[in-house]
Amino acid sequence: MNQNDMPKAYEPADVEAKWYPEWEKRGLFHGEPVPGKKAYSIVIPPPNVTGILTMGHVLNNTLQDILIRWHRMLGEEVCWFPGTDHAGIATESKVDKVLREKEGIDRRTLGREKFIERVWEWKKQYGGTIIRQLRKLGTSCDWERERFTMDAGLSDAVKQVFVRLYEKGYIYRGTRMVNWCPAAQSALSDEEVIYKETKGKFWHFRYPLTDGSGYLVVATTRPETMFGDTAVAVNPRDERYRHLIGKTVHLPLTDREIPIIADEHADPEKGTGCVKITPAHDPNDYQVGKRHNLEFINVMNRDGSMNSRCGKYAGLDRYECRKRCVADLEAQGLVEKIEDIVHNVGFSERGGVEIETLLSNQWFVKMDELAKPAIEAVKTGKIKFYPERWTKTYFHWMENIQDWCISRQIWWGHRIPAWYRDEEVYVGVEPPKGEGWHQEEDVLDTWFSSWLWPFSIMGWPEDTAEQKFFYPTNDLVTGPDIIFFWVARMIMAGYEFKGDLPFRNVYFTSIIRDELGRKLSKSLGNSPDPLAVIDQYGADALRFSIVYIAPVGMDIRYANEKCEIGRNFANKLWNACRFRRMQGPVSGEFKALSAKTAASLTPDEVLILSRLSEAVGSVSRALTEFRFHSAAHEIYDLVWSGFCDWFIEACKPRLYGSAEEKNQALAVLDFALWNLLRLLHPFMPFITEELAHQMSFLADGESIMKAPFPVPFPEILPADAEQLSAFTNAKYELVTAGRNLRLSNGVPPSRKAHYHIKASGEAYAAHLKNQLPALLSLLNAEEVSISLEEYKADDGSSAPSLLCEAGVIYLPLKGLVDTAAEKAKLEKQEADLRKWIRSAEGKLSNPGFVSKAPPAVIEAAKKQLSDLQEKLDRVLEALKRLS
RNA sequence: GGGCGCUUAGCUCAGUCGGUUAGAGCAUUUGCCUUACACGCAAAGUGUCGGGGGUUCGAGUCCCUCAGCGCCCACCA
């Protein structure tokens, strides 16, 4: 091993390409049921099989990998179950689009069977993209257990669940108002509709009374639905219209007469107070229609065009129809006025088009009974949410839960296991015996397989060792946007089918936005490609940066340049190790310091080891509480500031000193580095593995993945560690002051300086004298004299000085000193001190404080005041000397 | 309309149980290629903790209130 074989800068690409296949080859990601051993498991939120890696996935999977790697190092039997989701509508439209563009075939001309074959082909060829990309990130999923929601086993689980719920009476088929997506030509669940503020018109139309006595004015945003109107409603208490109740109006553009009815639904404050009732196309009108026994007229085709009930408008697209209706009504003088309004309009989450609410025959799941244990689990804290506030969102939804529309009029998905023959309906896992049965054409909502994921992935409904050992899983990491779609439903499914919760903790990640706070989206072009970022900065850099910048429980503002944090940090760590290697081979004490070394620790060593031991504890605590970001900050600060800036610099003279000093310094460096690498490994897996080998902490064939996670080591530290650390910090404060003096007085860095320190007391003086080599090195000084006396120059020249906890540091200067600047600096110190003294005195003279504050706080305040006064005296002395 | 969150340095954010003089990174200024690192080192400046009120010996932190911003749910006449 020689010092030249580590490049000056860390080069991630080769290191990542080397280690990932190695880890996988050695089976380090694999988890196996080991009865008696502590289990730790996570199921991945399965990305869409059509998906490509986004920054959202990066965050999500990095956090999961941190947890997984951490627990693996804790010696638990760990398994991270990966896989992908068949994503019904998304995949179907994706493949449909590809077929149309590349081959000019429509899925309908292809037919159901052929089309599904093509989707499978497409899935085989392109479906693994996101899984390959996840490997680049370093995720340690158990790839041997990769599953797909349409795998045979998972499809069995879906059928089982459907049949069980049907037999329990929780699944039913019925004609109800549903959300209809004209693009997908399928029903959607309520959760798949997103409402957007949209500019629209509020048209006021005249509906003539059939008795010729005038007209009513109804206001609507959807003129084209008027062909489905079967009444006009007014509020029974509305004086303006009471006399019209029971009469009829002529529905314009048709030859129909419809009644004027009284119903509370009509709001006198809204519009004109008269509402057209379209029971087949509006949820409220549907209720009104039921109350008044109105006719339900569906006026639309599956694709959103108008049907034969619309007379000459039949076949027109809904928007075209709207235009023509308005024009024709205008021509007939039936338009009273047109207002501009902004209102919320529902769009299909996937298709991006305006949805229709319409009456349709669909399959539903009754949810209220399923919700009960799931609500209870979160209420009692058996399942915990982080951040906790998401429980409110959860409870609100769960306590107002609606039946779930699970049927979809598409082809790609789990076909509903129901068969029809004439009026008979058969529901079962296997098709019915006998002739004449045909299976339900509809497939199930994608989430109907996702909600079973935590146990279907482990082989349910078979009774498997995996379920016994790994179920319930421990933690779930996912975005808050799918709390209803997925999290809530998994909890319900867990209790219903396994009789137990699916996971104990749910960590909701931040949502990633761009630098301006906008959501990342393809159309805005502000969606960075994680693979390009990995190429540029390295996977570890991306992982670390995104955790480092993720604010707790809030959205992340991400920009690629922020990956410099992680890249620079990786480089810093790399060079710290490179420096260490230049000093010679690894010592035998990296795993545990010898008693001899521990007994002769220098104050600098005591400080860094104390900090390290504490950091190990607080990083572990932070991870337990899912405070990833504070763990990352802690490690970053420890490595950069504590270890590199101070400790390495302070130990340099010892490395060039006696053999005994050098060996001790190396032992401590190695011990600290081996702890740091393991502490950091869950966050930056590649570089830590590489360095552990570069440093020979590990032999060939070993991996840091299986090395024990560090534990605090207070037993190594001396009894007076705290005091020694305080002295050392005070020493560093003097160094900073000395450097300040040098810079502000223009002493070039190339020149070795001379300093004098007037120590604050015997204890400080002894400590500083004892630490002279480190002081000289840190100050880049030739000489530092230490005494209890202030500095006096033989030739009468003066010396600027700065006041610190441990004493006053002087930088004697031959020749001219900028006394004005010196004086100004001292005067500022004086002013600050007086301000703080006033505040301290004020506090101590407050009778309330003295009588009510805890004694320790009062003592601290007294000590602070006397320290401040002492410092002020010294500043005043210096000022006197100057004038 | 209901709920949740945010507002701290130029920017992005920490700030634990209410307790010394409110911190970090980036950016800025100054000096440095000092033999691990210029993806670096050293030093410096920067605050009405959104406004107002209250509780308390003591409030960035707890309570009330107002304002601005964001998100979720409900609401398509």
PDB file of N, CA and C (backbone and C1' of nucleotides) in Angstrom, chain A residues 219-221 267 270 275 284 344 551 568 571-572 575 578-579 640 649 736 739 836 846 848-849 852 854 864, chain B residues 4-6 12-14 19-21 30-31 36-44 57 73-77:
ATOM      1  N   ALA A 219     -79.565  28.741 -13.754  1.00  0.00           N
ATOM      2  CA  ALA A 219     -78.151  29.029 -13.994  1.00  0.00           C
ATOM      3  C   ALA A 219     -77.368  27.732 -13.981  1.00  0.00           C
ATOM      4  N   THR A 220     -76.434  27.585 -14.915  1.00  0.00           N
ATOM      5  CA  THR A 220     -75.668  26.346 -14.994  1.00  0.00           C
ATOM      6  C   THR A 220     -74.273  26.596 -15.545  1.00  0.00           C
ATOM      7  N   THR A 221     -73.365  25.684 -15.175  1.00  0.00           N
ATOM      8  CA  THR A 221     -72.030  25.720 -15.772  1.00  0.00           C
ATOM      9  C   THR A 221     -71.909  24.622 -16.826  1.00  0.00           C
ATOM     10  N   ASP A 267     -80.716  26.375  -3.506  1.00  0.00           N
ATOM     11  CA  ASP A 267     -80.246  27.402  -2.573  1.00  0.00           C
ATOM     12  C   ASP A 267     -80.652  28.766  -3.113  1.00  0.00           C
ATOM     13  N   LYS A 270     -77.959  31.068  -4.301  1.00  0.00           N
ATOM     14  CA  LYS A 270     -77.051  30.698  -5.387  1.00  0.00           C
ATOM     15  C   LYS A 270     -77.728  30.901  -6.722  1.00  0.00           C
ATOM     16  N   VAL A 275     -82.728  25.627  -9.909  1.00  0.00           N
ATOM     17  CA  VAL A 275     -81.689  24.698 -10.363  1.00  0.00           C
ATOM     18  C   VAL A 275     -82.265  23.703 -11.323  1.00  0.00           C
ATOM     19  N   ASN A 284     -75.618  15.558  -6.439  1.00  0.00           N
ATOM     20  CA  ASN A 284     -76.713  16.173  -5.695  1.00  0.00           C
ATOM     21  C   ASN A 284     -78.054  15.960  -6.404  1.00  0.00           C
ATOM     22  N   ASN A 344     -64.228  25.102  -9.036  1.00  0.00           N
ATOM     23  CA  ASN A 344     -63.427  23.886  -8.974  1.00  0.00           C
ATOM     24  C   ASN A 344     -64.000  22.827  -9.887  1.00  0.00           C
ATOM     25  N   PRO A 551     -35.987  19.383   5.129  1.00  0.00           N
ATOM     26  CA  PRO A 551     -36.459  19.932   6.396  1.00  0.00           C
ATOM     27  C   PRO A 551     -37.444  18.963   7.030  1.00  0.00           C
ATOM     28  N   ASN A 568     -18.856  17.306  -1.814  1.00  0.00           N
ATOM     29  CA  ASN A 568     -17.743  17.886  -1.071  1.00  0.00           C
ATOM     30  C   ASN A 568     -17.491  17.127   0.229  1.00  0.00           C
ATOM     31  N   ASN A 571     -15.726  13.967  -0.500  1.00  0.00           N
ATOM     32  CA  ASN A 571     -14.331  14.272  -0.803  1.00  0.00           C
ATOM     33  C   ASN A 571     -13.536  14.583   0.460  1.00  0.00           C
ATOM     34  N   LYS A 572     -14.200  15.256   1.367  1.00  0.00           N
ATOM     35  CA  LYS A 572     -13.530  15.592   2.629  1.00  0.00           C
ATOM     36  C   LYS A 572     -13.169  14.317   3.383  1.00  0.00           C
ATOM     37  N   ASN A 575     -10.347  12.445   1.765  1.00  0.00           N
ATOM     38  CA  ASN A 575      -9.030  13.015   1.996  1.00  0.00           C
ATOM     39  C   ASN A 575      -8.555  12.865   3.428  1.00  0.00           C
ATOM     40  N   ARG A 578      -7.216   9.550   3.231  1.00  0.00           N
ATOM     41  CA  ARG A 578      -5.998   9.584   2.419  1.00  0.00           C
ATOM     42  C   ARG A 578      -4.834  10.117   3.269  1.00  0.00           C
ATOM     43  N   PHE A 579      -5.127  11.137   4.017  1.00  0.00           N
ATOM     44  CA  PHE A 579      -4.099  11.695   4.913  1.00  0.00           C
ATOM     45  C   PHE A 579      -3.630  10.635   5.911  1.00  0.00           C
ATOM     46  N   TRP A 640     -16.443  17.058   9.624  1.00  0.00           N
ATOM     47  CA  TRP A 640     -15.795  18.207   9.003  1.00  0.00           C
ATOM     48  C   TRP A 640     -15.120  19.094  10.045  1.00  0.00           C
ATOM     49  N   GLU A 649      -5.743  18.522  12.628  1.00  0.00           N
ATOM     50  CA  GLU A 649      -4.757  19.609  12.701  1.00  0.00           C
ATOM     51  C   GLU A 649      -4.005  19.568  14.033  1.00  0.00           C
ATOM     52  N   THR A 736      -8.396  30.516  17.418  1.00  0.00           N
ATOM     53  CA  THR A 736      -9.173  31.341  16.485  1.00  0.00           C
ATOM     54  C   THR A 736      -8.848  32.817  16.680  1.00  0.00           C
ATOM     55  N   ARG A 739      -5.452  33.589  15.205  1.00  0.00           N
ATOM     56  CA  ARG A 739      -5.493  33.652  13.741  1.00  0.00           C
ATOM     57  C   ARG A 739      -6.120  34.962  13.281  1.00  0.00           C
ATOM     58  N   TRP A 836     -23.898  43.073  27.870  1.00  0.00           N
ATOM     59  CA  TRP A 836     -24.212  41.768  28.462  1.00  0.00           C
ATOM     60  C   TRP A 836     -24.226  41.851  29.985  1.00  0.00           C
ATOM     61  N   ASN A 846     -33.455  41.165  39.699  1.00  0.00           N
ATOM     62  CA  ASN A 846     -34.897  40.947  39.649  1.00  0.00           C
ATOM     63  C   ASN A 846     -35.272  39.974  40.770  1.00  0.00           C
ATOM     64  N   GLY A 848     -37.919  38.448  41.443  1.00  0.00           N
ATOM     65  CA  GLY A 848     -38.667  37.292  40.951  1.00  0.00           C
ATOM     66  C   GLY A 848     -37.727  36.205  40.467  1.00  0.00           C
ATOM     67  N   PHE A 849     -36.694  36.615  39.734  1.00  0.00           N
ATOM     68  CA  PHE A 849     -35.748  35.645  39.193  1.00  0.00           C
ATOM     69  C   PHE A 849     -35.038  34.923  40.329  1.00  0.00           C
ATOM     70  N   LYS A 852     -37.481  32.601  42.200  1.00  0.00           N
ATOM     71  CA  LYS A 852     -38.233  31.552  41.515  1.00  0.00           C
ATOM     72  C   LYS A 852     -37.429  30.674  40.571  1.00  0.00           C
ATOM     73  N   PRO A 854     -34.642  28.147  39.128  1.00  0.00           N
ATOM     74  CA  PRO A 854     -33.914  27.039  39.760  1.00  0.00           C
ATOM     75  C   PRO A 854     -32.500  27.485  40.165  1.00  0.00           C
ATOM     76  N   GLN A 864     -21.639  33.801  35.191  1.00  0.00           N
ATOM     77  CA  GLN A 864     -21.548  34.533  33.935  1.00  0.00           C
ATOM     78  C   GLN A 864     -21.228  35.995  34.194  1.00  0.00           C
TER      79      GLN A 864
ATOM     80  P     C B   4     -56.348  22.072  12.831  1.00  0.00           P
ATOM     81  O5'   C B   4     -55.087  21.724  11.920  1.00  0.00           O
ATOM     82  C5'   C B   4     -54.626  20.383  11.829  1.00  0.00           C
ATOM     83  C4'   C B   4     -53.594  20.262  10.745  1.00  0.00           C
ATOM     84  C3'   C B   4     -52.404  21.204  10.852  1.00  0.00           C
ATOM     85  O3'   C B   4     -51.458  20.799  11.818  1.00  0.00           O
ATOM     86  C1'   C B   4     -53.176  21.191   8.631  1.00  0.00           C
ATOM     87  P     G B   5     -50.654  21.915  12.592  1.00  0.00           P
ATOM     88  O5'   G B   5     -49.628  22.433  11.497  1.00  0.00           O
ATOM     89  C5'   G B   5     -48.645  21.550  10.984  1.00  0.00           C
ATOM     90  C4'   G B   5     -48.029  22.117   9.744  1.00  0.00           C
ATOM     91  C3'   G B   5     -47.259  23.413   9.914  1.00  0.00           C
ATOM     92  O3'   G B   5     -45.994  23.200  10.496  1.00  0.00           O
ATOM     93  C1'   G B   5     -48.580  23.536   7.968  1.00  0.00           C
ATOM     94  P     C B   6     -45.384  24.334  11.407  1.00  0.00           P
ATOM     95  O5'   C B   6     -44.867  25.370  10.322  1.00  0.00           O
ATOM     96  C5'   C B   6     -43.881  24.978   9.374  1.00  0.00           C
ATOM     97  C4'   C B   6     -43.765  26.031   8.303  1.00  0.00           C
ATOM     98  C3'   C B   6     -43.379  27.419   8.808  1.00  0.00           C
ATOM     99  O3'   C B   6     -41.987  27.516   9.008  1.00  0.00           O
ATOM    100  C1'   C B   6     -45.179  27.602   7.281  1.00  0.00           C
ATOM    101  P     U B  12     -35.690  31.413   0.541  1.00  0.00           P
ATOM    102  O5'   U B  12     -34.940  30.059   0.903  1.00  0.00           O
ATOM    103  C5'   U B  12     -34.714  29.073  -0.107  1.00  0.00           C
ATOM    104  C4'   U B  12     -34.020  27.885   0.505  1.00  0.00           C
ATOM    105  C3'   U B  12     -34.658  27.357   1.779  1.00  0.00           C
ATOM    106  O3'   U B  12     -35.775  26.531   1.494  1.00  0.00           O
ATOM    107  C1'   U B  12     -32.321  27.535   2.086  1.00  0.00           C
ATOM    108  P     C B  13     -36.868  26.266   2.600  1.00  0.00           P
ATOM    109  O5'   C B  13     -36.026  25.480   3.685  1.00  0.00           O
ATOM    110  C5'   C B  13     -36.250  25.634   5.050  1.00  0.00           C
ATOM    111  C4'   C B  13     -35.046  25.103   5.769  1.00  0.00           C
ATOM    112  C3'   C B  13     -35.187  24.925   7.271  1.00  0.00           C
ATOM    113  O3'   C B  13     -35.830  23.690   7.550  1.00  0.00           O
ATOM    114  C1'   C B  13     -33.141  26.005   6.806  1.00  0.00           C
ATOM    115  P     A B  14     -36.467  23.404   8.938  1.00  0.00           P
ATOM    116  O5'   A B  14     -35.175  23.012   9.756  1.00  0.00           O
ATOM    117  C5'   A B  14     -34.876  23.677  10.917  1.00  0.00           C
ATOM    118  C4'   A B  14     -33.650  23.078  11.526  1.00  0.00           C
ATOM    119  C3'   A B  14     -33.706  23.049  13.049  1.00  0.00           C
ATOM    120  O3'   A B  14     -34.261  21.846  13.512  1.00  0.00           O
ATOM    121  C1'   A B  14     -31.778  24.201  12.365  1.00  0.00           C
ATOM    122  P     G B  19     -35.159  26.836  27.068  1.00  0.00           P
ATOM    123  O5'   G B  19     -34.408  27.783  28.095  1.00  0.00           O
ATOM    124  C5'   G B  19     -34.329  29.182  27.853  1.00  0.00           C
ATOM    125  C4'   G B  19     -33.250  29.780  28.708  1.00  0.00           C
ATOM    126  C3'   G B  19     -32.046  28.885  28.911  1.00  0.00           C
ATOM    127  O3'   G B  19     -30.898  29.688  28.997  1.00  0.00           O
ATOM    128  C1'   G B  19     -33.028  29.362  31.005  1.00  0.00           C
ATOM    129  P     U B  20     -30.008  29.894  27.775  1.00  0.00           P
ATOM    130  O5'   U B  20     -29.939  31.457  27.975  1.00  0.00           O
ATOM    131  C5'   U B  20     -28.893  32.190  27.436  1.00  0.00           C
ATOM    132  C4'   U B  20     -28.054  32.819  28.516  1.00  0.00           C
ATOM    133  C3'   U B  20     -27.041  33.777  27.909  1.00  0.00           C
ATOM    134  O3'   U B  20     -26.963  34.927  28.724  1.00  0.00           O
ATOM    135  C1'   U B  20     -25.927  32.121  29.212  1.00  0.00           C
ATOM    136  P     U B  21     -27.647  36.184  28.179  1.00  0.00           P
ATOM    137  O5'   U B  21     -27.090  36.269  26.678  1.00  0.00           O
ATOM    138  C5'   U B  21     -27.798  37.036  25.733  1.00  0.00           C
ATOM    139  C4'   U B  21     -26.953  37.221  24.510  1.00  0.00           C
ATOM    140  C3'   U B  21     -26.864  35.991  23.598  1.00  0.00           C
ATOM    141  O3'   U B  21     -26.906  36.430  22.262  1.00  0.00           O
ATOM    142  C1'   U B  21     -24.711  36.739  24.147  1.00  0.00           C
ATOM    143  P     U B  30     -12.689  41.471  -1.282  1.00  0.00           P
ATOM    144  O5'   U B  30     -11.740  41.103  -0.046  1.00  0.00           O
ATOM    145  C5'   U B  30     -11.347  42.108   0.875  1.00  0.00           C
ATOM    146  C4'   U B  30     -10.547  41.492   1.984  1.00  0.00           C
ATOM    147  C3'   U B  30      -9.431  40.553   1.539  1.00  0.00           C
ATOM    148  O3'   U B  30      -8.285  41.252   1.088  1.00  0.00           O
ATOM    149  C1'   U B  30     -10.602  39.572   3.336  1.00  0.00           C
ATOM    150  P     G B  31      -7.411  40.607  -0.114  1.00  0.00           P
ATOM    151  O5'   G B  31      -6.585  39.506   0.670  1.00  0.00           O
ATOM    152  C5'   G B  31      -5.797  39.888   1.777  1.00  0.00           C
ATOM    153  C4'   G B  31      -5.298  38.670   2.488  1.00  0.00           C
ATOM    154  C3'   G B  31      -4.729  37.578   1.600  1.00  0.00           C
ATOM    155  O3'   G B  31      -3.437  37.907   1.122  1.00  0.00           O
ATOM    156  C1'   G B  31      -6.114  36.605   3.239  1.00  0.00           C
ATOM    157  P     A B  36      -0.381  17.028   4.429  1.00  0.00           P
ATOM    158  O5'   A B  36      -1.650  16.500   3.636  1.00  0.00           O
ATOM    159  C5'   A B  36      -1.513  15.461   2.684  1.00  0.00           C
ATOM    160  C4'   A B  36      -2.880  15.141   2.174  1.00  0.00           C
ATOM    161  C3'   A B  36      -3.635  16.354   1.612  1.00  0.00           C
ATOM    162  O3'   A B  36      -3.277  16.545   0.258  1.00  0.00           O
ATOM    163  C1'   A B  36      -5.026  15.203   3.156  1.00  0.00           C
ATOM    164  P     C B  37      -3.398  17.993  -0.399  1.00  0.00           P
ATOM    165  O5'   C B  37      -4.954  18.190  -0.599  1.00  0.00           O
ATOM    166  C5'   C B  37      -5.670  17.389  -1.546  1.00  0.00           C
ATOM    167  C4'   C B  37      -7.139  17.544  -1.292  1.00  0.00           C
ATOM    168  C3'   C B  37      -7.681  18.963  -1.442  1.00  0.00           C
ATOM    169  O3'   C B  37      -8.017  19.216  -2.795  1.00  0.00           O
ATOM    170  C1'   C B  37      -8.496  17.997   0.564  1.00  0.00           C
ATOM    171  P     A B  38      -7.306  20.325  -3.649  1.00  0.00           P
ATOM    172  O5'   A B  38      -8.378  21.432  -4.028  1.00  0.00           O
ATOM    173  C5'   A B  38      -9.649  21.520  -3.386  1.00  0.00           C
ATOM    174  C4'   A B  38     -10.300  22.802  -3.856  1.00  0.00           C
ATOM    175  C3'   A B  38     -10.082  23.123  -5.323  1.00  0.00           C
ATOM    176  O3'   A B  38     -11.258  23.707  -5.856  1.00  0.00           O
ATOM    177  C1'   A B  38      -9.254  24.885  -3.998  1.00  0.00           C
ATOM    178  P     C B  39     -12.289  22.792  -6.681  1.00  0.00           P
ATOM    179  O5'   C B  39     -13.229  22.147  -5.572  1.00  0.00           O
ATOM    180  C5'   C B  39     -14.475  22.768  -5.122  1.00  0.00           C
ATOM    181  C4'   C B  39     -14.999  21.909  -3.989  1.00  0.00           C
ATOM    182  C3'   C B  39     -13.847  21.528  -3.091  1.00  0.00           C
ATOM    183  O3'   C B  39     -13.883  22.048  -1.778  1.00  0.00           O
ATOM    184  C1'   C B  39     -14.902  19.574  -4.068  1.00  0.00           C
ATOM    185  P     G B  40     -14.793  22.171  -0.657  1.00  0.00           P
ATOM    186  O5'   G B  40     -13.774  22.122   0.540  1.00  0.00           O
ATOM    187  C5'   G B  40     -12.825  21.059   0.609  1.00  0.00           C
ATOM    188  C4'   G B  40     -11.432  21.571   0.860  1.00  0.00           C
ATOM    189  C3'   G B  40     -11.268  22.636   1.922  1.00  0.00           C
ATOM    190  O3'   G B  40     -11.411  22.100   3.222  1.00  0.00           O
ATOM    191  C1'   G B  40      -9.900  23.153   0.103  1.00  0.00           C
ATOM    192  P     C B  41     -12.025  22.964   4.364  1.00  0.00           P
ATOM    193  O5'   C B  41     -10.780  23.869   4.755  1.00  0.00           O
ATOM    194  C5'   C B  41      -9.606  23.262   5.231  1.00  0.00           C
ATOM    195  C4'   C B  41      -8.584  24.304   5.520  1.00  0.00           C
ATOM    196  C3'   C B  41      -9.065  25.478   6.368  1.00  0.00           C
ATOM    197  O3'   C B  41      -9.112  25.151   7.741  1.00  0.00           O
ATOM    198  C1'   C B  41      -7.832  26.293   4.539  1.00  0.00           C
ATOM    199  P     A B  42     -10.218  25.833   8.653  1.00  0.00           P
ATOM    200  O5'   A B  42      -9.636  27.301   8.823  1.00  0.00           O
ATOM    201  C5'   A B  42      -8.401  27.489   9.472  1.00  0.00           C
ATOM    202  C4'   A B  42      -7.992  28.920   9.377  1.00  0.00           C
ATOM    203  C3'   A B  42      -9.057  29.927   9.805  1.00  0.00           C
ATOM    204  O3'   A B  42      -9.137  30.038  11.212  1.00  0.00           O
ATOM    205  C1'   A B  42      -8.096  30.617   7.779  1.00  0.00           C
ATOM    206  P     A B  43     -10.571  30.273  11.877  1.00  0.00           P
ATOM    207  O5'   A B  43     -10.851  31.804  11.548  1.00  0.00           O
ATOM    208  C5'   A B  43     -10.047  32.797  12.140  1.00  0.00           C
ATOM    209  C4'   A B  43     -10.253  34.106  11.448  1.00  0.00           C
ATOM    210  C3'   A B  43     -11.654  34.697  11.498  1.00  0.00           C
ATOM    211  O3'   A B  43     -11.946  35.281  12.754  1.00  0.00           O
ATOM    212  C1'   A B  43     -10.774  34.935   9.332  1.00  0.00           C
ATOM    213  P     A B  44     -13.440  35.392  13.230  1.00  0.00           P
ATOM    214  O5'   A B  44     -14.010  36.545  12.296  1.00  0.00           O
ATOM    215  C5'   A B  44     -13.508  37.867  12.417  1.00  0.00           C
ATOM    216  C4'   A B  44     -14.094  38.751  11.366  1.00  0.00           C
ATOM    217  C3'   A B  44     -15.603  38.919  11.414  1.00  0.00           C
ATOM    218  O3'   A B  44     -15.966  39.895  12.377  1.00  0.00           O
ATOM    219  C1'   A B  44     -14.920  38.519   9.182  1.00  0.00           C
ATOM    220  P     C B  57     -43.909  34.938  37.841  1.00  0.00           P
ATOM    221  O5'   C B  57     -42.523  35.561  37.389  1.00  0.00           O
ATOM    222  C5'   C B  57     -42.073  36.801  37.939  1.00  0.00           C
ATOM    223  C4'   C B  57     -40.645  37.038  37.533  1.00  0.00           C
ATOM    224  C3'   C B  57     -40.351  36.859  36.060  1.00  0.00           C
ATOM    225  O3'   C B  57     -40.628  38.035  35.334  1.00  0.00           O
ATOM    226  C1'   C B  57     -38.734  35.684  37.323  1.00  0.00           C
ATOM    227  P     C B  73     -57.344  16.055  -1.381  1.00  0.00           P
ATOM    228  O5'   C B  73     -58.575  16.265  -0.384  1.00  0.00           O
ATOM    229  C5'   C B  73     -58.887  15.279   0.580  1.00  0.00           C
ATOM    230  C4'   C B  73     -59.979  15.761   1.497  1.00  0.00           C
ATOM    231  C3'   C B  73     -61.280  16.195   0.828  1.00  0.00           C
ATOM    232  O3'   C B  73     -62.087  15.092   0.455  1.00  0.00           O
ATOM    233  C1'   C B  73     -60.685  17.779   2.465  1.00  0.00           C
ATOM    234  P     A B  74     -63.084  15.220  -0.781  1.00  0.00           P
ATOM    235  O5'   A B  74     -64.114  16.307  -0.241  1.00  0.00           O
ATOM    236  C5'   A B  74     -65.153  15.925   0.651  1.00  0.00           C
ATOM    237  C4'   A B  74     -65.989  17.117   1.007  1.00  0.00           C
ATOM    238  C3'   A B  74     -66.686  17.822  -0.147  1.00  0.00           C
ATOM    239  O3'   A B  74     -67.862  17.156  -0.555  1.00  0.00           O
ATOM    240  C1'   A B  74     -65.649  19.428   1.214  1.00  0.00           C
ATOM    241  P     C B  75     -68.248  17.117  -2.076  1.00  0.00           P
ATOM    242  O5'   C B  75     -68.524  18.642  -2.404  1.00  0.00           O
ATOM    243  C5'   C B  75     -69.611  19.342  -1.794  1.00  0.00           C
ATOM    244  C4'   C B  75     -69.552  20.799  -2.164  1.00  0.00           C
ATOM    245  C3'   C B  75     -69.610  21.090  -3.651  1.00  0.00           C
ATOM    246  O3'   C B  75     -70.946  21.116  -4.122  1.00  0.00           O
ATOM    247  C1'   C B  75     -67.845  22.337  -2.678  1.00  0.00           C
ATOM    248  P     C B  76     -71.367  20.185  -5.328  1.00  0.00           P
ATOM    249  O5'   C B  76     -71.162  21.278  -6.426  1.00  0.00           O
ATOM    250  C5'   C B  76     -70.342  20.992  -7.471  1.00  0.00           C
ATOM    251  C4'   C B  76     -69.862  22.256  -8.129  1.00  0.00           C
ATOM    252  C3'   C B  76     -70.757  22.703  -9.271  1.00  0.00           C
ATOM    253  O3'   C B  76     -70.400  24.031  -9.661  1.00  0.00           O
ATOM    254  C1'   C B  76     -68.829  21.626 -10.128  1.00  0.00           C
ATOM    255  P     A B  77     -71.464  25.050 -10.166  1.00  0.00           P
ATOM    256  O5'   A B  77     -72.877  24.338 -10.073  1.00  0.00           O
ATOM    257  C5'   A B  77     -73.213  23.296 -10.971  1.00  0.00           C
ATOM    258  C4'   A B  77     -74.718  23.439 -11.278  1.00  0.00           C
ATOM    259  C3'   A B  77     -75.046  24.821 -11.797  1.00  0.00           C
ATOM    260  O3'   A B  77     -75.285  24.735 -13.204  1.00  0.00           O
ATOM    261  C1'   A B  77     -76.511  24.177  -9.988  1.00  0.00           C
TER     262        A B  77
END
